[in-house]
Each structure stands twice: as structure tokens, then as C-alpha cells.
Amino acid sequence: MIDIHSHILPGVDDGAKTIYNSIDMAKQAVSEGIHTIIATPHHRNGKYSNVKSDILPLVKEVNERFINEGINLEVLPGQECRIYGEILEDYHKGEILPLNHMSQYIFIEFPSSSVPRFAEQLLYDLQVEGLMPIIVHPERNAELMERPEKLYKLVQGGAATQLTASSLTGYFGKNIQKFSQQMIQANLTHFIASDAHNIHNRTFKMEEAMDFIEKKYGIDMVYYFTENAEMLVDGKNIYKEIPELIKKKKFLGIF
């Protein structure tokens, strides 16, 4: 299994603090059947800055350490970039790192409570440049939960999305779990990933999420998510189903 979103690099953000934390995370990942993981440290989120030139050598160093430790986990380079107006400009400067370095896929993170007004235009501009924006954990965004038609519009406009395994399995609460399921049912998501930060309270849950998907939606849906992760790593075009609007239940009453 491939995990396309993690904070396994040591000392760069709110994920692993030391190489020993990274090693512990790697062992846990392997125990869940993960053989390849993309390291996606936070970038430009108001607290952390991790440009391409800093990430690449650290990924190389971590891979060498895992080999020495006998851990069968390959780490690929990536970046979780908070949305901001100059992303394209900084991409051309060489600061923005697509997933697995040479692919067309780029992680875009929204603030947790809102969607910036310029988001739709920026996601379009990225696609014009030949990039494929992937909105990370949209199920945890308060505005998208309240107004799912906004998410539909972004996906219909060509953006992809990535659900967090822990959201789908209920670790972030029932409301986020419900919205995650609605996203799957409405073809509004294309990847499942861990967003793992440690081995304690922000763990992988990938195996549990895939078991949940198989039981609720069938094995074909498991293949859909696992194959999309493989195609992302290979730089190929992913599978996309036609997105649908999430229907909000209306309650009738006498007022």
C-alpha cells in the first residue's frame, strides 16, 4: 500500500521531532502494509516553511537511515502547501515540490475554517500550468462541511481531493466521519491517506480505513483508491468518477 500524505520527516514541522520518531512511524507504517510513503511537511501555513531544496536531501537521509535499520519503507518527497496567492510564482522559483518530485500532483491545504475567495481561480491557474491540485483533508474544513456545493464546484472544476483515513474511521468525530462518507458516495474524493504525525494520537489508520471501505462500499472502491495512489506516484493520470452534489436533508415542520 502507498500512503501519499505523512509528516514522517524529523524536526521540520508538527510531525516527527527526531529521527527516532521517524523510525517508530516507519515501523508502524510497515505493520499496516505500507511499503511506500510520501513525506509531505507543512509549507507556508503560518508556522512552518519547508521549500523543495530543504526537503529533498532530508528525504535521502531518512531513506538511508531506514535501510540501515532494516525497515522496508521507501520515502518519497512531497510537500503540504497552504494555499496562498503566489504559489505559481514560487513553483517557478523552484520552492514548491510536487508529490514524488517529478509528478504533476501538488498538495493544497485550506485553512481549517474557511475557503479563500481566490481558491477557485488559483486551482484553475495551477491546472493551466499542467499541475493537478489535490485538496487535502477537505472533510475537516468547516466551510466545506457547511456548504458542500463549494467542494463539488472545485472538484467539477478539475481539482482532486484526499480524505484522511482517521476521518473516515471516526477519530475526528461523527460529523467529519459522515461528511467523509458522503464525499465517497458523491465521487468527491480520489485518495485516502494517513496524514500521520506520530504513533500516538495522529497515527496511520490506513489498514482500518481500507477495511471500512471494503465492508461499506466493496472491494472495487478499495482498488480505486489504492490504484490512484500508485498512478500518482508514477506520474500517470488518476481515475476520476463524475462528481455529484451532496444532498442536504430538509426538515419539514410547522413554525
mmCIF file of C-alpha atoms in Angstrom:
data_model
loop_
_atom_site.group_PDB
_atom_site.id
_atom_site.type_symbol
_atom_site.label_atom_id
_atom_site.label_comp_id
_atom_site.label_asym_id
_atom_site.label_seq_id
_atom_site.Cartn_x
_atom_site.Cartn_y
_atom_site.Cartn_z
ATOM 1 C CA MET A 1 0.000 0.000 0.000
ATOM 2 C CA ILE A 2 1.095 3.573 -0.715
ATOM 3 C CA ASP A 3 0.448 6.413 1.723
ATOM 4 C CA ILE A 4 0.617 9.754 -0.068
ATOM 5 C CA HIS A 5 0.431 12.082 2.967
ATOM 6 C CA SER A 6 2.597 11.941 6.085
ATOM 7 C CA HIS A 7 4.702 14.011 8.447
ATOM 8 C CA ILE A 8 7.475 11.470 8.889
ATOM 9 C CA LEU A 9 10.472 13.754 8.289
ATOM 10 C CA PRO A 10 12.171 14.668 11.579
ATOM 11 C CA GLY A 11 12.302 18.155 13.021
ATOM 12 C CA VAL A 12 10.612 20.108 10.243
ATOM 13 C CA ASP A 13 7.014 20.554 11.436
ATOM 14 C CA ASP A 14 4.479 19.204 13.952
ATOM 15 C CA GLY A 15 5.151 15.607 12.925
ATOM 16 C CA ALA A 16 8.194 13.527 13.883
ATOM 17 C CA LYS A 17 10.515 15.502 16.156
ATOM 18 C CA THR A 18 13.582 13.260 15.886
ATOM 19 C CA ILE A 19 14.865 10.522 13.594
ATOM 20 C CA TYR A 20 13.854 8.052 16.295
ATOM 21 C CA ASN A 21 10.255 9.260 15.979
ATOM 22 C CA SER A 22 10.579 8.785 12.220
ATOM 23 C CA ILE A 23 11.827 5.232 12.741
ATOM 24 C CA ASP A 24 8.904 4.440 15.056
ATOM 25 C CA MET A 25 6.459 5.816 12.498
ATOM 26 C CA ALA A 26 8.105 3.817 9.731
ATOM 27 C CA LYS A 27 7.791 0.584 11.685
ATOM 28 C CA GLN A 28 4.114 1.279 12.360
ATOM 29 C CA ALA A 29 3.533 2.058 8.681
ATOM 30 C CA VAL A 30 5.108 -1.225 7.592
ATOM 31 C CA SER A 31 2.977 -3.113 10.124
ATOM 32 C CA GLU A 32 -0.106 -1.725 8.340
ATOM 33 C CA GLY A 33 1.069 -2.931 4.946
ATOM 34 C CA ILE A 34 2.503 0.374 3.741
ATOM 35 C CA HIS A 35 5.629 -0.044 1.596
ATOM 36 C CA THR A 36 5.879 3.466 0.127
ATOM 37 C CA ILE A 37 5.138 6.766 1.827
ATOM 38 C CA ILE A 38 5.286 10.362 0.659
ATOM 39 C CA ALA A 39 6.748 12.797 3.171
ATOM 40 C CA THR A 40 4.685 15.984 2.982
ATOM 41 C CA PRO A 41 5.919 18.553 5.515
ATOM 42 C CA HIS A 42 3.865 21.691 6.048
ATOM 43 C CA HIS A 43 4.811 24.714 3.963
ATOM 44 C CA ARG A 44 3.671 28.327 4.363
ATOM 45 C CA ASN A 45 0.992 27.508 6.939
ATOM 46 C CA GLY A 46 1.922 30.429 9.180
ATOM 47 C CA LYS A 47 4.262 28.374 11.342
ATOM 48 C CA TYR A 48 6.426 26.164 9.127
ATOM 49 C CA SER A 49 8.293 26.756 5.893
ATOM 50 C CA ASN A 50 9.785 23.807 4.003
ATOM 51 C CA VAL A 51 10.970 24.540 0.490
ATOM 52 C CA LYS A 52 11.928 21.945 -2.098
ATOM 53 C CA SER A 53 15.687 22.373 -1.627
ATOM 54 C CA ASP A 54 15.368 21.587 2.091
ATOM 55 C CA ILE A 55 13.069 18.578 1.691
ATOM 56 C CA LEU A 56 14.952 16.579 -0.957
ATOM 57 C CA PRO A 57 18.224 15.994 0.968
ATOM 58 C CA LEU A 58 16.318 15.156 4.157
ATOM 59 C CA VAL A 59 14.266 12.512 2.335
ATOM 60 C CA LYS A 60 17.511 10.991 1.042
ATOM 61 C CA GLU A 61 18.963 10.969 4.553
ATOM 62 C CA VAL A 62 15.858 9.331 6.062
ATOM 63 C CA ASN A 63 15.772 6.656 3.360
ATOM 64 C CA GLU A 64 19.400 5.783 4.061
ATOM 65 C CA ARG A 65 18.665 5.514 7.781
ATOM 66 C CA PHE A 66 15.664 3.246 7.191
ATOM 67 C CA ILE A 67 17.811 0.961 5.021
ATOM 68 C CA ASN A 68 20.425 0.779 7.783
ATOM 69 C CA GLU A 69 17.676 -0.047 10.294
ATOM 70 C CA GLY A 70 16.328 -2.806 8.041
ATOM 71 C CA ILE A 71 12.973 -1.057 7.572
ATOM 72 C CA ASN A 72 11.347 -1.824 4.225
ATOM 73 C CA LEU A 73 9.731 1.552 3.669
ATOM 74 C CA GLU A 74 10.577 3.871 0.789
ATOM 75 C CA VAL A 75 10.094 7.570 1.458
ATOM 76 C CA LEU A 76 9.273 9.829 -1.482
ATOM 77 C CA PRO A 77 9.465 13.635 -1.421
ATOM 78 C CA GLY A 78 6.428 15.879 -1.226
ATOM 79 C CA GLN A 79 5.050 18.966 0.456
ATOM 80 C CA GLU A 80 1.769 20.083 2.043
ATOM 81 C CA CYS A 81 1.400 23.645 0.832
ATOM 82 C CA ARG A 82 -1.067 26.023 2.480
ATOM 83 C CA ILE A 83 -2.951 27.940 -0.183
ATOM 84 C CA TYR A 84 -1.610 31.436 -0.906
ATOM 85 C CA GLY A 85 -1.710 33.741 -3.881
ATOM 86 C CA GLU A 86 1.901 33.350 -5.048
ATOM 87 C CA ILE A 87 2.063 29.551 -5.243
ATOM 88 C CA LEU A 88 2.580 29.509 -9.011
ATOM 89 C CA GLU A 89 5.262 32.175 -8.803
ATOM 90 C CA ASP A 90 7.089 30.176 -6.137
ATOM 91 C CA TYR A 91 6.632 26.969 -8.147
ATOM 92 C CA HIS A 92 8.552 28.589 -10.992
ATOM 93 C CA LYS A 93 11.200 29.684 -8.475
ATOM 94 C CA GLY A 94 11.678 26.033 -7.519
ATOM 95 C CA GLU A 95 10.308 26.310 -3.977
ATOM 96 C CA ILE A 96 7.135 24.236 -4.441
ATOM 97 C CA LEU A 97 7.589 20.465 -4.539
ATOM 98 C CA PRO A 98 5.101 18.266 -6.414
ATOM 99 C CA LEU A 99 4.451 14.833 -4.949
ATOM 100 C CA ASN A 100 7.262 12.417 -5.771
ATOM 101 C CA HIS A 101 9.244 15.354 -7.123
ATOM 102 C CA MET A 102 8.613 14.947 -10.857
ATOM 103 C CA SER A 103 4.840 14.321 -10.948
ATOM 104 C CA GLN A 104 2.142 16.849 -11.822
ATOM 105 C CA TYR A 105 0.381 16.429 -8.466
ATOM 106 C CA ILE A 106 0.586 19.141 -5.822
ATOM 107 C CA PHE A 107 -0.981 19.217 -2.355
ATOM 108 C CA ILE A 108 -3.061 22.272 -1.472
ATOM 109 C CA GLU A 109 -4.227 22.839 2.110
ATOM 110 C CA PHE A 110 -7.060 25.212 3.008
ATOM 111 C CA PRO A 111 -7.382 26.935 6.388
ATOM 112 C CA SER A 112 -9.415 24.739 8.740
ATOM 113 C CA SER A 113 -12.380 27.098 8.974
ATOM 114 C CA SER A 114 -12.750 28.633 5.515
ATOM 115 C CA VAL A 115 -12.049 28.557 1.786
ATOM 116 C CA PRO A 116 -10.241 31.641 0.441
ATOM 117 C CA ARG A 117 -12.142 33.563 -2.225
ATOM 118 C CA PHE A 118 -9.283 33.177 -4.686
ATOM 119 C CA ALA A 119 -9.143 29.380 -4.294
ATOM 120 C CA GLU A 120 -11.196 28.507 -7.372
ATOM 121 C CA GLN A 121 -9.137 30.754 -9.645
ATOM 122 C CA LEU A 122 -5.826 29.546 -8.209
ATOM 123 C CA LEU A 123 -6.754 25.880 -8.630
ATOM 124 C CA TYR A 124 -7.686 26.661 -12.234
ATOM 125 C CA ASP A 125 -4.406 28.508 -12.838
ATOM 126 C CA LEU A 126 -2.432 25.535 -11.493
ATOM 127 C CA GLN A 127 -4.180 23.250 -13.959
ATOM 128 C CA VAL A 128 -3.444 25.622 -16.838
ATOM 129 C CA GLU A 129 0.236 25.206 -15.895
ATOM 130 C CA GLY A 130 -0.128 21.428 -16.204
ATOM 131 C CA LEU A 131 -0.356 20.758 -12.474
ATOM 132 C CA MET A 132 -3.072 18.740 -10.716
ATOM 133 C CA PRO A 133 -4.035 20.294 -7.363
ATOM 134 C CA ILE A 134 -5.108 17.867 -4.645
ATOM 135 C CA ILE A 135 -7.098 19.475 -1.835
ATOM 136 C CA VAL A 136 -6.007 17.747 1.364
ATOM 137 C CA HIS A 137 -8.469 16.765 4.098
ATOM 138 C CA PRO A 138 -11.409 18.876 2.821
ATOM 139 C CA GLU A 139 -13.660 16.852 5.143
ATOM 140 C CA ARG A 140 -12.141 18.755 8.074
ATOM 141 C CA ASN A 141 -12.842 22.208 6.612
ATOM 142 C CA ALA A 142 -15.753 23.910 8.396
ATOM 143 C CA GLU A 143 -16.947 25.908 5.375
ATOM 144 C CA LEU A 144 -16.948 22.883 3.064
ATOM 145 C CA MET A 145 -18.862 20.842 5.635
ATOM 146 C CA GLU A 146 -21.447 23.611 5.860
ATOM 147 C CA ARG A 147 -21.529 24.266 2.113
ATOM 148 C CA PRO A 148 -20.589 21.032 0.294
ATOM 149 C CA GLU A 149 -21.659 22.560 -3.014
ATOM 150 C CA LYS A 150 -18.401 24.552 -2.857
ATOM 151 C CA LEU A 151 -16.421 21.323 -2.778
ATOM 152 C CA TYR A 152 -18.484 19.983 -5.670
ATOM 153 C CA LYS A 153 -17.661 23.091 -7.714
ATOM 154 C CA LEU A 154 -13.926 22.731 -7.061
ATOM 155 C CA VAL A 155 -13.908 19.036 -7.997
ATOM 156 C CA GLN A 156 -16.079 19.678 -11.042
ATOM 157 C CA GLY A 157 -13.504 22.304 -11.993
ATOM 158 C CA GLY A 158 -10.793 19.644 -12.111
ATOM 159 C CA ALA A 159 -9.268 19.551 -8.629
ATOM 160 C CA ALA A 160 -8.749 16.235 -6.850
ATOM 161 C CA THR A 161 -9.173 15.651 -3.113
ATOM 162 C CA GLN A 162 -7.636 13.453 -0.415
ATOM 163 C CA LEU A 163 -9.561 12.098 2.566
ATOM 164 C CA THR A 164 -7.822 11.332 5.840
ATOM 165 C CA ALA A 165 -8.061 7.707 6.994
ATOM 166 C CA SER A 166 -8.764 8.784 10.579
ATOM 167 C CA SER A 167 -11.656 10.970 9.415
ATOM 168 C CA LEU A 168 -13.318 8.055 7.673
ATOM 169 C CA THR A 169 -12.899 5.770 10.673
ATOM 170 C CA GLY A 170 -14.387 8.265 13.135
ATOM 171 C CA TYR A 171 -11.335 9.506 15.032
ATOM 172 C CA PHE A 172 -12.192 13.148 14.313
ATOM 173 C CA GLY A 173 -15.826 12.741 15.361
ATOM 174 C CA LYS A 174 -19.117 11.634 13.859
ATOM 175 C CA ASN A 175 -19.805 14.760 11.795
ATOM 176 C CA ILE A 176 -16.483 14.551 9.969
ATOM 177 C CA GLN A 177 -16.943 10.800 9.513
ATOM 178 C CA LYS A 178 -20.390 11.355 8.000
ATOM 179 C CA PHE A 179 -19.105 14.041 5.625
ATOM 180 C CA SER A 180 -16.238 11.734 4.604
ATOM 181 C CA GLN A 181 -18.712 9.010 3.684
ATOM 182 C CA GLN A 182 -20.859 11.479 1.770
ATOM 183 C CA MET A 183 -17.793 12.550 -0.207
ATOM 184 C CA ILE A 184 -17.084 8.957 -1.229
ATOM 185 C CA GLN A 185 -20.705 8.359 -2.210
ATOM 186 C CA ALA A 186 -20.777 11.564 -4.294
ATOM 187 C CA ASN A 187 -17.448 10.843 -6.084
ATOM 188 C CA LEU A 188 -15.886 13.889 -4.457
ATOM 189 C CA THR A 189 -12.641 12.270 -3.348
ATOM 190 C CA HIS A 190 -9.851 10.406 -5.099
ATOM 191 C CA PHE A 191 -7.337 9.397 -2.426
ATOM 192 C CA ILE A 192 -7.227 8.006 1.104
ATOM 193 C CA ALA A 193 -4.084 8.870 3.073
ATOM 194 C CA SER A 194 -2.988 8.862 6.692
ATOM 195 C CA ASP A 195 -1.742 12.407 7.379
ATOM 196 C CA ALA A 196 0.143 10.614 10.171
ATOM 197 C CA HIS A 197 2.118 12.818 12.565
ATOM 198 C CA ASN A 198 3.191 10.306 15.237
ATOM 199 C CA ILE A 199 2.459 6.842 16.671
ATOM 200 C CA HIS A 200 0.218 8.067 19.489
ATOM 201 C CA ASN A 201 -2.747 10.288 18.612
ATOM 202 C CA ARG A 202 -2.199 11.040 14.903
ATOM 203 C CA THR A 203 -1.414 7.591 13.547
ATOM 204 C CA PHE A 204 -1.851 5.886 10.182
ATOM 205 C CA LYS A 205 -5.203 4.043 10.397
ATOM 206 C CA MET A 206 -4.799 3.089 6.726
ATOM 207 C CA GLU A 207 -5.482 -0.599 7.238
ATOM 208 C CA GLU A 208 -8.581 0.202 9.295
ATOM 209 C CA ALA A 209 -9.826 2.691 6.687
ATOM 210 C CA MET A 210 -9.429 0.231 3.816
ATOM 211 C CA ASP A 211 -11.268 -2.457 5.805
ATOM 212 C CA PHE A 212 -14.052 0.051 6.452
ATOM 213 C CA ILE A 213 -14.265 0.933 2.747
ATOM 214 C CA GLU A 214 -14.366 -2.715 1.683
ATOM 215 C CA LYS A 215 -17.183 -3.525 4.103
ATOM 216 C CA LYS A 216 -19.257 -0.447 3.271
ATOM 217 C CA TYR A 217 -18.556 0.090 -0.431
ATOM 218 C CA GLY A 218 -16.963 -3.116 -1.731
ATOM 219 C CA ILE A 219 -13.535 -4.208 -2.907
ATOM 220 C CA ASP A 220 -13.740 -2.181 -6.132
ATOM 221 C CA MET A 221 -13.677 1.039 -4.105
ATOM 222 C CA VAL A 222 -10.548 -0.181 -2.301
ATOM 223 C CA TYR A 223 -8.917 -0.798 -5.687
ATOM 224 C CA TYR A 224 -9.979 2.669 -6.837
ATOM 225 C CA PHE A 225 -8.125 4.384 -4.003
ATOM 226 C CA THR A 226 -5.064 2.115 -3.983
ATOM 227 C CA GLU A 227 -4.621 2.314 -7.760
ATOM 228 C CA ASN A 228 -4.968 6.099 -7.757
ATOM 229 C CA ALA A 229 -2.134 6.296 -5.222
ATOM 230 C CA GLU A 230 0.007 4.080 -7.464
ATOM 231 C CA MET A 231 -0.730 6.203 -10.530
ATOM 232 C CA LEU A 232 0.067 9.389 -8.635
ATOM 233 C CA VAL A 233 3.496 8.057 -7.685
ATOM 234 C CA ASP A 234 4.071 7.020 -11.312
ATOM 235 C CA GLY A 235 3.014 10.449 -12.581
ATOM 236 C CA LYS A 236 0.075 8.998 -14.506
ATOM 237 C CA ASN A 237 -3.455 10.351 -14.804
ATOM 238 C CA ILE A 238 -5.671 9.119 -11.990
ATOM 239 C CA TYR A 239 -9.166 7.673 -12.175
ATOM 240 C CA LYS A 240 -11.985 10.151 -11.643
ATOM 241 C CA GLU A 241 -15.697 9.465 -11.457
ATOM 242 C CA ILE A 242 -18.291 12.129 -12.298
ATOM 243 C CA PRO A 243 -18.813 14.223 -9.148
ATOM 244 C CA GLU A 244 -22.262 14.667 -7.661
ATOM 245 C CA LEU A 245 -23.763 17.191 -5.287
ATOM 246 C CA ILE A 246 -24.119 16.085 -1.684
ATOM 247 C CA LYS A 247 -27.801 16.346 -0.938
ATOM 248 C CA LYS A 248 -28.689 18.089 2.281
ATOM 249 C CA LYS A 249 -31.656 16.660 4.136
ATOM 250 C CA LYS A 250 -34.502 19.110 4.536
ATOM 251 C CA PHE A 251 -36.627 19.003 7.643
ATOM 252 C CA LEU A 252 -40.288 19.951 7.320
ATOM 253 C CA GLY A 253 -42.101 21.441 10.268
ATOM 254 C CA ILE A 254 -44.672 23.951 11.381
ATOM 255 C CA PHE A 255 -43.222 27.220 12.590
#
